[in-house]
XYZ file of C-alpha atoms in Angstrom:
780
model
C 0.000 0.000 0.000
C 2.875 2.365 0.934
C 4.543 1.863 -2.414
C 1.315 1.735 -4.440
C -0.060 5.137 -3.366
C 2.624 7.782 -3.877
C 0.426 10.744 -2.855
C -0.801 9.108 0.334
C 2.677 7.967 1.310
C 4.076 11.456 0.770
C 1.333 13.045 2.864
C 1.902 10.525 5.663
C 5.642 11.094 5.483
C 5.181 14.862 5.766
C 2.883 14.439 8.762
C 5.357 12.165 10.524
C 8.232 14.570 9.856
C 6.240 17.469 11.313
C 5.504 15.456 14.445
C 9.143 14.414 14.809
C 10.456 17.935 14.291
C 8.087 19.487 16.822
C 10.006 20.187 20.033
C 6.815 19.720 22.065
C 6.198 16.171 20.859
C 6.359 13.790 23.855
C 9.114 11.184 23.744
C 6.514 8.411 23.899
C 5.024 9.572 20.570
C 8.471 9.749 18.949
C 9.192 6.229 20.223
C 5.935 4.983 18.677
C 6.767 6.523 15.301
C 10.280 5.059 15.429
C 8.822 1.634 16.226
C 6.513 2.015 13.212
C 9.500 2.854 10.989
C 11.398 -0.153 12.350
C 8.449 -2.458 11.658
C 8.123 -1.176 8.094
C 11.849 -1.644 7.535
C 11.564 -5.279 8.624
C 8.835 -5.703 6.017
C 11.280 -4.477 3.381
C 9.762 -0.984 3.090
C 12.287 1.833 3.289
C 10.885 4.842 5.134
C 11.743 8.054 3.213
C 12.532 10.080 6.337
C 16.033 11.391 6.796
C 17.557 12.120 10.206
C 15.815 9.181 11.921
C 19.080 8.779 13.820
C 18.785 12.319 15.205
C 15.164 11.771 16.221
C 16.158 8.505 17.937
C 18.860 10.304 19.922
C 16.299 12.945 20.883
C 14.312 10.382 22.887
C 17.345 8.397 24.111
C 16.680 5.436 21.780
C 20.411 4.962 21.269
C 20.251 1.505 19.699
C 17.894 2.797 16.986
C 20.053 5.922 16.578
C 23.145 3.782 16.004
C 21.306 1.687 13.401
C 20.190 4.709 11.389
C 23.552 6.505 11.699
C 25.313 3.369 10.443
C 22.951 3.346 7.458
C 23.817 6.990 6.781
C 27.517 6.132 6.932
C 27.108 3.221 4.504
C 25.290 5.453 2.030
C 27.763 8.302 2.423
C 31.062 7.424 4.168
C 31.414 10.909 5.621
C 34.250 10.999 8.134
C 32.273 13.551 10.166
C 29.721 10.843 10.993
C 32.384 8.782 12.744
C 32.314 11.010 15.814
C 28.583 10.397 16.228
C 29.083 6.647 15.749
C 31.822 6.645 18.399
C 29.554 8.496 20.828
C 26.597 6.185 20.247
C 28.684 3.014 20.593
C 30.149 4.399 23.797
C 26.642 5.223 25.072
C 25.598 1.615 24.381
C 28.724 0.238 26.114
C 30.032 -1.039 22.757
C 33.515 0.119 23.768
C 35.389 -2.162 21.381
C 33.339 -0.910 18.436
C 33.984 2.700 19.467
C 37.725 2.083 19.745
C 37.636 0.255 16.408
C 36.250 3.351 14.716
C 39.280 5.320 15.937
C 41.615 2.696 14.443
C 39.571 2.658 11.213
C 39.967 6.415 10.870
C 43.711 6.213 11.508
C 44.021 3.654 8.711
C 41.975 5.842 6.314
C 44.166 8.848 7.100
C 47.280 6.740 6.559
C 46.029 5.556 3.144
C 45.223 9.142 2.202
C 48.625 10.359 3.503
C 46.711 12.666 5.810
C 48.907 13.506 8.829
C 46.366 15.785 10.544
C 45.696 15.017 14.206
C 42.520 13.136 15.101
C 39.734 15.326 16.434
C 39.946 15.617 20.220
C 36.167 15.272 20.495
C 36.483 11.701 19.229
C 38.531 10.822 22.284
C 35.910 12.562 24.399
C 33.184 10.370 22.918
C 35.342 7.350 23.696
C 35.873 8.489 27.288
C 39.634 8.949 26.837
C 39.642 12.263 28.629
C 43.377 12.540 29.286
C 44.181 12.080 25.593
C 41.543 14.628 24.631
C 42.881 17.072 27.239
C 46.407 16.741 25.854
C 45.172 17.680 22.366
C 43.227 20.679 23.709
C 46.283 21.906 25.626
C 48.512 21.605 22.539
C 46.022 23.564 20.459
C 45.618 26.215 23.172
C 49.354 26.881 23.080
C 48.814 28.183 19.544
C 45.473 29.896 20.237
C 45.426 30.659 23.966
C 42.109 32.542 24.067
C 40.035 30.267 21.790
C 36.665 29.957 23.649
C 35.695 26.700 21.942
C 38.975 25.039 22.909
C 38.693 26.356 26.468
C 35.196 24.846 26.814
C 36.523 21.523 25.495
C 39.342 21.635 28.031
C 36.859 22.426 30.816
C 34.786 19.396 29.838
C 37.856 17.126 30.020
C 38.885 18.556 33.397
C 35.333 18.026 34.653
C 35.384 14.352 33.667
C 38.848 13.894 35.195
C 37.733 15.628 38.414
C 40.568 18.144 38.320
C 38.541 20.876 40.027
C 41.412 23.264 40.783
C 42.546 23.334 37.140
C 38.930 23.671 36.025
C 38.493 26.669 38.333
C 41.595 28.353 36.899
C 40.631 27.647 33.268
C 37.037 28.822 33.827
C 38.288 32.144 35.201
C 40.271 32.577 31.967
C 37.167 31.892 29.878
C 35.051 34.303 31.919
C 37.644 37.038 31.396
C 37.422 36.546 27.618
C 33.677 37.137 27.920
C 32.387 34.952 25.068
C 28.712 34.623 26.073
C 28.002 31.459 24.083
C 31.046 29.660 25.498
C 30.293 30.850 29.030
C 26.700 29.628 28.742
C 27.815 26.130 27.697
C 30.486 25.979 30.447
C 28.442 27.395 33.334
C 27.335 24.013 34.760
C 30.946 22.692 34.513
C 32.225 25.685 36.463
C 29.409 25.331 39.016
C 30.403 21.698 39.639
C 34.021 22.697 40.336
C 32.969 25.483 42.716
C 30.633 23.092 44.534
C 33.342 20.475 45.024
C 35.824 23.196 46.097
C 33.298 24.652 48.594
C 33.595 28.113 47.006
C 30.035 29.018 47.933
C 30.193 32.752 47.153
C 31.346 32.207 43.578
C 28.990 29.224 43.292
C 26.037 31.444 44.242
C 27.115 33.980 41.620
C 27.386 31.379 38.821
C 24.099 29.670 39.717
C 22.268 33.009 39.662
C 23.320 33.339 36.006
C 21.629 30.046 35.049
C 18.477 31.013 33.140
C 17.861 27.885 31.078
C 15.832 25.175 32.807
C 17.467 21.732 32.526
C 18.436 19.032 35.001
C 22.019 20.203 35.602
C 21.044 23.855 36.135
C 18.064 23.029 38.354
C 20.186 20.532 40.301
C 22.798 23.182 41.137
C 20.053 25.650 41.990
C 18.691 23.068 44.467
C 22.150 22.677 45.991
C 22.460 26.455 46.366
C 19.018 26.726 47.977
C 19.876 24.002 50.501
C 23.148 25.744 51.347
C 21.240 29.009 51.870
C 18.549 27.125 53.835
C 15.840 28.072 51.315
C 14.221 24.670 51.705
C 10.802 25.329 50.167
C 12.357 26.640 46.962
C 14.721 23.646 46.931
C 11.751 21.257 47.241
C 9.991 22.944 44.334
C 13.091 22.632 42.161
C 13.480 18.952 43.097
C 9.862 18.240 42.119
C 10.425 20.047 38.840
C 13.489 17.892 38.126
C 11.637 14.715 39.050
C 8.852 15.472 36.547
C 11.482 15.928 33.826
C 13.183 12.668 34.849
C 9.866 10.833 34.730
C 9.514 11.654 31.025
C 13.143 10.687 30.415
C 12.766 7.352 32.210
C 9.565 6.606 30.272
C 11.467 6.951 27.012
C 14.133 4.567 28.308
C 11.744 1.749 29.217
C 12.680 -0.142 26.060
C 16.404 0.196 26.763
C 18.484 -2.145 28.932
C 19.028 -1.202 32.582
C 22.674 -0.277 32.007
C 21.746 2.405 29.479
C 19.139 3.993 31.722
C 21.285 3.856 34.866
C 22.501 7.466 34.717
C 18.883 8.649 34.803
C 18.101 6.309 37.697
C 21.162 7.696 39.528
C 19.810 11.215 39.056
C 16.547 10.094 40.657
C 18.521 8.729 43.612
C 20.333 12.062 43.980
C 17.014 13.902 44.142
C 15.766 11.483 46.803
C 18.905 12.075 48.867
C 18.564 15.846 48.507
C 15.095 15.494 50.049
C 16.576 13.441 52.894
C 19.189 16.165 53.430
C 16.438 18.788 53.627
C 14.557 16.652 56.157
C 17.712 16.480 58.299
C 18.269 20.214 57.978
C 14.673 20.905 59.007
C 15.149 18.803 62.153
C 12.807 15.980 61.131
C 15.404 13.325 61.979
C 16.613 12.672 65.522
C 20.051 11.226 66.228
C 18.898 7.596 65.932
C 17.176 8.319 62.617
C 20.339 9.989 61.337
C 22.350 6.874 62.217
C 19.858 4.721 60.313
C 20.057 7.135 57.386
C 23.858 6.987 57.383
C 23.755 3.170 57.272
C 21.221 3.259 54.439
C 23.400 5.708 52.503
C 26.440 3.456 52.933
C 24.468 0.469 51.643
C 23.191 2.443 48.654
C 26.712 3.563 47.788
C 28.069 0.018 47.878
C 25.282 -1.121 45.524
C 25.644 1.885 43.206
C 27.413 1.541 39.891
C 31.196 1.957 40.147
C 31.127 5.367 38.485
C 33.327 8.170 39.850
C 30.944 10.953 38.814
C 27.933 9.331 40.486
C 29.829 8.476 43.678
C 31.306 11.966 43.973
C 27.935 13.677 43.600
C 26.295 11.372 46.148
C 29.107 11.863 48.666
C 29.082 15.621 48.168
C 25.284 15.743 48.690
C 25.706 13.831 51.936
C 28.359 16.297 53.124
C 25.481 18.678 53.947
C 24.728 16.306 56.841
C 27.923 14.271 57.380
C 31.372 15.802 57.693
C 34.180 14.185 55.732
C 35.521 12.812 59.007
C 32.156 11.202 59.819
C 31.946 9.790 56.297
C 35.660 9.089 55.840
C 35.170 5.361 55.168
C 33.015 6.097 52.093
C 35.420 8.799 50.880
C 38.343 6.385 51.213
C 36.430 3.807 49.124
C 35.833 6.591 46.615
C 39.585 7.119 46.207
C 39.985 3.440 45.376
C 37.289 3.778 42.711
C 39.060 6.867 41.323
C 42.280 4.896 40.973
C 40.549 1.977 39.214
C 38.926 4.446 36.830
C 42.277 5.990 35.905
C 41.685 9.205 37.881
C 44.818 8.944 39.980
C 45.160 12.711 40.474
C 41.613 13.002 41.855
C 42.256 10.080 44.218
C 45.390 11.708 45.644
C 43.804 15.150 45.967
C 40.825 13.634 47.778
C 43.156 11.866 50.217
C 45.095 15.096 50.815
C 41.831 16.911 51.514
C 40.678 14.198 53.922
C 44.055 14.270 55.693
C 44.252 18.049 55.819
C 47.890 17.921 54.668
C 49.967 16.908 51.677
C 50.411 13.215 52.484
C 53.326 12.626 50.117
C 55.582 14.964 52.059
C 54.050 14.659 55.526
C 52.917 11.028 55.885
C 54.441 10.649 59.347
C 52.701 13.825 60.570
C 49.178 12.440 60.152
C 46.915 12.820 63.185
C 45.910 9.580 64.936
C 42.356 9.854 63.544
C 43.729 10.189 59.980
C 46.126 7.230 59.952
C 43.697 5.071 57.933
C 43.941 7.665 55.167
C 47.709 7.172 55.152
C 47.250 3.417 54.722
C 44.957 4.041 51.732
C 47.570 6.397 50.268
C 50.252 3.698 50.469
C 47.885 1.085 48.977
C 47.278 3.292 45.936
C 50.994 4.036 45.659
C 51.697 0.284 45.659
C 49.164 -0.284 42.860
C 50.838 2.426 40.806
C 54.410 1.257 41.447
C 56.050 0.381 38.146
C 58.856 -1.923 39.253
C 59.912 -4.257 42.032
C 62.389 -1.777 43.557
C 59.645 0.809 44.004
C 57.445 -1.837 45.640
C 60.272 -2.781 48.010
C 60.616 0.885 48.994
C 56.879 1.114 49.684
C 57.033 -2.064 51.766
C 59.660 -0.414 53.981
C 57.505 2.723 54.261
C 54.497 0.625 55.314
C 56.565 -1.266 57.890
C 57.665 2.046 59.400
C 54.105 3.356 59.217
C 52.931 0.235 61.078
C 55.177 1.299 63.974
C 53.552 4.764 63.950
C 50.086 3.155 64.049
C 51.168 0.973 66.968
C 52.395 4.060 68.781
C 49.430 6.374 68.056
C 46.500 3.983 67.527
C 47.602 0.782 69.217
C 44.036 0.116 70.363
C 42.629 0.195 66.801
C 42.733 -3.539 66.097
C 40.823 -3.204 62.840
C 43.389 -0.783 61.407
C 46.257 -2.970 62.600
C 44.619 -5.944 60.853
C 44.421 -3.951 57.600
C 48.123 -3.054 57.827
C 49.191 -6.619 58.641
C 47.114 -7.919 55.733
C 48.961 -5.588 53.353
C 52.351 -6.404 54.908
C 51.675 -10.095 54.378
C 50.416 -9.568 50.836
C 53.334 -7.296 49.843
C 55.990 -9.507 51.406
C 54.510 -12.484 49.562
C 54.484 -10.596 46.248
C 58.098 -9.466 46.604
C 59.251 -12.933 47.689
C 57.527 -14.654 44.761
C 58.764 -12.096 42.228
C 62.320 -12.211 43.575
C 62.478 -16.032 43.565
C 62.797 -15.727 47.323
C 59.676 -17.583 48.459
C 61.374 -20.187 50.645
C 61.667 -21.526 54.178
C 63.523 -18.362 55.244
C 60.863 -15.869 54.089
C 57.763 -17.987 54.799
C 57.743 -17.482 58.621
C 57.721 -13.682 58.265
C 54.879 -13.802 55.726
C 52.893 -16.211 57.893
C 53.394 -13.947 60.927
C 51.622 -11.039 59.214
C 48.761 -13.141 57.873
C 48.259 -14.800 61.244
C 48.179 -11.397 62.955
C 45.168 -10.393 60.859
C 42.962 -13.156 62.294
C 44.180 -12.315 65.791
C 43.297 -8.633 65.407
C 40.001 -9.271 63.584
C 38.867 -12.866 64.220
C 35.402 -12.255 62.708
C 36.618 -11.263 59.253
C 35.859 -13.655 56.399
C 38.510 -11.987 54.237
C 41.361 -12.520 56.697
C 40.476 -16.174 57.381
C 40.194 -16.712 53.636
C 43.673 -15.238 53.077
C 45.084 -17.237 55.997
C 43.735 -20.425 54.389
C 45.141 -19.499 50.972
C 48.665 -18.715 52.201
C 48.859 -22.058 53.995
C 47.618 -23.819 50.869
C 50.214 -21.875 48.851
C 52.920 -23.197 51.162
C 51.648 -26.756 50.595
C 52.218 -26.258 46.854
C 55.727 -24.956 47.571
C 56.565 -27.942 49.795
C 55.502 -30.356 47.039
C 58.121 -28.889 44.699
C 60.691 -30.776 46.756
C 60.609 -34.471 45.825
C 61.840 -35.409 49.294
C 59.377 -33.273 51.216
C 58.368 -34.053 54.769
C 54.813 -35.438 54.759
C 54.250 -34.478 58.396
C 55.021 -30.826 57.613
C 52.754 -30.956 54.549
C 49.865 -32.348 56.582
C 50.316 -29.701 59.289
C 49.862 -26.895 56.757
C 46.922 -28.720 55.177
C 45.172 -28.983 58.546
C 45.614 -25.261 59.184
C 44.340 -24.477 55.690
C 41.265 -26.699 56.151
C 40.427 -25.132 59.517
C 40.805 -21.633 58.017
C 38.620 -22.428 55.013
C 35.948 -23.809 57.341
C 36.111 -20.674 59.490
C 35.892 -18.418 56.419
C 32.830 -20.364 55.223
C 31.162 -19.936 58.612
C 31.769 -16.169 58.478
C 31.044 -15.603 54.810
C 27.956 -14.433 53.009
C 26.174 -16.961 50.796
C 27.404 -15.458 47.531
C 31.041 -16.039 48.542
C 30.914 -19.683 49.596
C 31.512 -21.469 46.306
C 35.257 -20.881 45.870
C 36.171 -21.949 49.418
C 33.846 -24.958 49.300
C 35.505 -26.113 46.080
C 38.945 -25.654 47.632
C 37.962 -27.828 50.590
C 36.818 -30.539 48.186
C 40.055 -30.164 46.199
C 42.077 -30.745 49.373
C 40.007 -33.826 50.169
C 40.274 -35.282 46.651
C 44.034 -34.680 46.466
C 45.147 -35.314 50.042
C 42.327 -37.400 51.495
C 44.668 -40.383 51.772
C 46.160 -38.771 54.906
C 44.139 -39.677 58.002
C 44.684 -36.249 59.621
C 43.316 -34.533 56.499
C 40.256 -36.798 56.465
C 39.617 -36.086 60.138
C 39.985 -32.322 59.661
C 37.574 -32.362 56.700
C 35.024 -34.462 58.626
C 35.272 -32.082 61.571
C 34.776 -29.148 59.212
C 31.707 -30.745 57.605
C 30.156 -31.144 61.049
C 30.779 -27.464 61.826
C 29.401 -26.102 58.555
C 25.741 -25.567 57.605
C 24.523 -28.299 55.261
C 23.208 -25.691 52.803
C 26.768 -24.674 51.878
C 27.264 -27.966 49.992
C 24.213 -27.632 47.748
C 26.179 -25.654 45.135
C 28.796 -28.398 44.744
C 26.596 -31.509 44.573
C 27.763 -32.318 40.989
C 31.424 -32.218 42.105
C 30.674 -34.461 45.087
C 28.741 -37.027 43.041
C 31.537 -37.019 40.445
C 33.912 -38.458 43.093
C 31.697 -41.026 44.822
C 33.492 -43.857 43.026
C 36.947 -42.620 44.114
C 39.666 -45.252 44.472
C 40.729 -43.641 47.762
C 38.572 -45.248 50.493
C 38.700 -42.147 52.716
C 37.483 -39.860 49.928
C 34.714 -42.271 48.993
C 33.697 -42.628 52.646
C 33.573 -38.866 53.305
C 31.672 -38.148 50.078
C 29.105 -40.858 50.802
C 28.532 -39.604 54.363
C 28.303 -36.010 53.140
C 25.738 -36.910 50.484
C 23.714 -38.785 53.098
C 23.788 -35.733 55.378
C 22.675 -33.452 52.530
C 20.001 -35.938 51.485
C 18.432 -36.094 54.934
C 17.944 -32.301 55.052
C 17.498 -31.562 51.347
C 16.289 -34.763 49.659
C 14.795 -32.716 46.815
C 18.270 -31.463 45.885
C 19.772 -34.946 45.673
C 17.213 -37.414 44.383
C 17.533 -36.463 40.702
C 21.358 -36.427 40.406
C 21.642 -39.591 42.510
C 19.063 -41.339 40.357
C 21.083 -40.469 37.266
C 24.275 -41.713 38.960
C 22.501 -44.967 39.865
C 22.148 -45.691 36.127
C 25.873 -45.166 35.448
C 27.847 -47.798 33.473
C 30.388 -47.772 36.331
C 29.585 -50.498 38.879
C 31.217 -48.623 41.794
C 29.357 -45.430 40.923
C 26.023 -47.281 40.671
C 26.600 -49.120 43.921
C 27.571 -45.999 45.920
C 24.687 -43.972 44.488
C 22.188 -46.704 45.345
C 23.562 -46.990 48.895
C 22.956 -43.265 49.447
C 19.509 -43.504 47.858
C 18.591 -46.322 50.244
C 19.654 -44.187 53.243
C 17.541 -41.268 51.992
C 14.646 -43.659 51.341
C 14.218 -44.303 55.076
C 13.069 -40.702 55.637
C 11.859 -39.695 52.170
C 10.794 -42.893 50.471
C 7.990 -41.311 48.451
C 10.364 -38.678 47.016
C 12.849 -41.369 45.974
C 10.131 -43.400 44.250
C 8.806 -40.329 42.446
C 12.319 -39.279 41.392
C 13.028 -42.765 40.042
C 9.758 -42.667 38.127
C 10.337 -39.211 36.636
C 14.006 -39.749 35.757
C 13.476 -43.228 34.261
C 10.526 -42.089 32.171
C 12.219 -38.907 31.016
C 15.180 -40.989 29.839
C 12.747 -43.330 28.104
C 11.154 -40.358 26.279
C 14.493 -38.742 25.485
C 15.812 -41.881 23.768
C 12.986 -43.884 22.251
C 13.720 -47.353 20.867
C 13.649 -45.993 17.319
C 16.371 -43.450 18.182
C 18.408 -45.918 20.245
C 18.498 -48.472 17.407
C 19.158 -45.788 14.788
C 22.239 -44.590 16.672
C 23.373 -48.091 17.667
C 23.235 -49.440 14.098
C 25.288 -46.481 12.872
C 27.970 -47.046 15.536
C 27.909 -50.829 15.061
C 28.492 -50.464 11.304
C 31.611 -48.380 12.009
C 32.895 -51.037 14.386
C 32.363 -53.816 11.877
C 33.277 -52.196 8.554
C 35.875 -49.611 9.687
C 37.452 -51.206 12.749
C 36.770 -54.789 11.557
C 35.589 -55.702 15.066
C 32.665 -58.123 15.353
C 32.944 -58.127 19.156
C 32.827 -54.313 19.214
C 29.747 -54.401 17.009
C 27.956 -56.893 19.283
C 28.940 -54.946 22.417
C 26.916 -52.034 21.039
C 23.903 -54.095 19.901
C 23.616 -56.650 22.740
C 22.130 -54.245 25.385
C 19.384 -53.284 22.918
C 18.659 -56.934 22.140
C 18.378 -57.595 25.885
C 15.694 -54.873 26.099
C 13.871 -56.437 23.150
C 13.691 -59.767 24.985
C 12.012 -58.087 27.983
C 9.224 -56.856 25.726
C 7.792 -53.395 25.230
C 6.290 -51.507 28.168
C 4.674 -48.703 26.190
C 2.552 -48.478 23.075
C 5.491 -46.913 21.254
C 7.825 -49.781 22.210
C 5.251 -52.428 21.333
C 4.767 -50.726 17.972
C 8.529 -50.877 17.426
C 8.549 -54.623 18.213
C 5.687 -55.209 15.795
C 7.455 -53.301 12.991
C 11.062 -54.411 13.471
C 11.122 -57.232 16.065
C 11.100 -60.192 13.658
C 13.733 -58.695 11.321
C 15.998 -57.802 14.232
C 15.747 -61.313 15.655
C 16.521 -62.810 12.255
C 19.571 -60.570 11.955
C 20.663 -61.604 15.449
C 20.449 -65.311 14.543
C 22.690 -64.668 11.516
C 25.176 -62.830 13.757
C 25.277 -65.803 16.170
C 25.925 -68.182 13.269
C 28.807 -66.034 12.104
C 30.227 -65.915 15.634
C 30.075 -69.714 15.941
C 32.124 -70.060 12.738
C 35.016 -68.236 14.436
C 35.684 -66.078 11.389
C 37.215 -62.584 11.462
C 35.142 -59.550 10.528
C 37.345 -58.863 7.503
C 36.479 -62.295 6.010
C 33.559 -62.625 3.654
C 30.575 -64.600 4.959
C 26.992 -64.818 3.697
C 25.529 -64.960 7.224
C 27.020 -61.671 8.416
C 26.336 -60.098 5.028
C 22.714 -61.199 5.357
C 22.534 -59.745 8.856
C 23.805 -56.387 7.644
C 21.400 -56.355 4.735
C 18.598 -56.591 7.302
C 20.244 -53.969 9.540
C 20.627 -51.497 6.652
C 17.000 -52.012 5.616
C 15.832 -51.374 9.195
C 18.128 -48.338 9.509
C 16.621 -46.689 6.404
C 13.059 -47.283 7.602
C 13.794 -45.927 11.066
C 15.596 -42.904 9.575
C 12.480 -41.940 7.614
C 10.145 -42.445 10.564
C 12.316 -40.378 12.955
C 12.385 -37.392 10.615
C 8.608 -37.550 10.217
C 7.865 -37.236 13.975
C 7.386 -33.673 15.302
C 5.317 -34.343 18.445
C 5.384 -37.173 20.996
C 2.093 -38.112 22.623
C 2.705 -38.937 26.273
C 0.106 -41.750 26.515
C 1.991 -43.593 23.739
C 5.569 -43.056 24.934
C 5.150 -42.956 28.747
C 1.742 -43.812 30.220
C 3.270 -43.833 33.709
C 4.162 -40.145 33.385
C 0.730 -39.442 31.938
C -0.853 -40.904 35.055
C 1.459 -39.007 37.430
C -0.363 -36.133 39.152
C 0.225 -33.901 42.201
C 3.724 -35.201 42.902
C 5.721 -34.057 45.940
C 8.952 -34.013 43.951
C 10.210 -30.643 42.694
C 10.433 -29.729 39.030
C 14.043 -30.607 38.035
C 16.426 -27.686 38.485
C 14.042 -25.495 40.520
C 14.807 -26.512 44.108
C 16.302 -23.734 46.262
C 17.286 -24.260 49.881
C 16.016 -20.800 50.847
C 12.555 -21.626 49.446
C 11.847 -24.934 51.175
C 8.342 -23.742 52.024
C 7.627 -22.705 48.462
C 8.830 -25.639 46.359
C 7.714 -25.749 42.728
C 6.295 -29.276 42.554
C 5.172 -31.322 39.555
C 1.422 -30.978 39.134
C 1.267 -33.008 35.922
C 3.147 -33.608 32.669
C 2.025 -32.018 29.399
C 0.366 -34.656 27.182
C 2.187 -33.542 24.032
C 5.943 -33.095 23.803
C 7.353 -31.099 20.901
C 10.594 -32.330 19.339
C 13.055 -29.485 18.820
């Protein structure tokens, strides 16, 4: 219809363009039109509307914008479009694609012998702010008062958090007096003044903000709160929230990651309201403590983004001093370092300390010593060579003496320092080929001190376990090692892993649980190790082992009696408390070709049966019947005949051929249990038996498979004929009817057993049980 009626299509196109171009059109309407265009494109109808990419960006539909901009680039490879493509890929977290565009442009310039420098704004789009800043500074050396370059530099400094430099550069721009440049840079300058606590200048800049947008209204709210104009601040916050509501609505179709910055803005507004409530005296001291805890929790769960963290922390500084909130600020410096904003991290630490730490580390006040430890940790991360790390280790050792002298009662801080001393000594020893019996005692001393100073820390017990396990690996390098010494370290490691598991949160248990199992599997032959593991199992909650049931079942047929014994007892313990978690995997193991595996699995099943007999019976029913449905006789014979032919004709092995076919013949002799199996017997039973008789005749002749014989040739003629018939019938089946393939499952209703794969220990009172099985099963 679109293509058939030119006049109608043109009128519709013009109407859509007018709607899209109208600044008052709600984002929801634009989204609907864009969805219509996308649908038509899928139908092979090209929509004759240019700038769909721009309209998509307008309502934050970045994925659509990228699609349309890529189409524009394919139609007209304009190098100016690359900057937009870089920005959109960066917005969608397609960082590799964005970086690839930079490399693509470099190659194009190289082919064209174009030695001009890449546009600094490209690096901005890519988030490479330091590189962009370097280009701006080089260009400003040639044109010192260029307003456009100064604004670009301000933007880079804002992203890098270099507020002092931003303040200085902004003053230069303001002196030049370019109104357009000043207008675009006003919010950047306001941010710097806010972070620098220059409230007088901040008030002056905010008063110049006439345009209403989130950034301007946000800073106006901040200024109102500082001036205690709370009613006006509330009105501004409500105004911003209404704007955010429209923005969030347009982002509903986007993934959470892409809409996070808007969600973070909403959180900032909520915290501004909480600040106002505190300022108005609506919170007593207890409520403030609760609020501080809630803020800390929110910060931990917030995205690791320097800009978001800094704004949140600065908002909270209306209520909490930097000393009161020092722990969060210290975490912020670590985030700055990880994000490549080393300068901001160091300046923040200097501000928290009240001095220049680099030159006055030993002069820190007792209450600021933790800041000094953070400073040294960041210095260590930035150290470029082993000699620099050795120097920092000596500084930390000296600083530990200062902490002992000034804050000897702060056990938590002493634990932090000892943890780093242990970690750094270990690193230097391993990277100097000096990890040996001479350096090990000193390293162990520091790690052991951590659990003495803070015995309730999962992290320190975890590290104590790991260092002892590391020493076990070192001991084993010596072929003539002392087994008694090895076992001693293993026992300590086991006890530490158990303690760490007791102290840990649920989401951290897997790695330590696996390490305990690894120790048992590898060293379970030692009686002391077995005893330590058994003692640990008794001390630990049973739920901890639910995540490693597959690993446990995988070792139940171990050749080491101790390992087999411990695994069997552990599975029995798990099965008594969580039978739903075990019955399915144990049932599968009970059907294993391995005799030992079958026997051990059945012994555990029998122990579980005493308390949960009905669950065991139901699990056996479900698992057996599901296997029956998964591999019907037609499919089993189809696969077996194919494998048997390879054994006979390729490997020339009659015995190998019969080893594949004999189990299926044994099932034939038992007769069919379902309508499907009886139908198979009726169609192929006689021919298969005839072929089997011919195989037995050939076997009795004692001939080799490579020798010609009419009996075996006759058998394979029958097999090939059956194979072709089965092949056709398999391909023709799209749906299995449960009454025909498994009447027992069809009759199963209201079972107590859980749906496979759904059982969760934390939801024992809300188990998803099998109500019934669908009567028709589609074959994928």
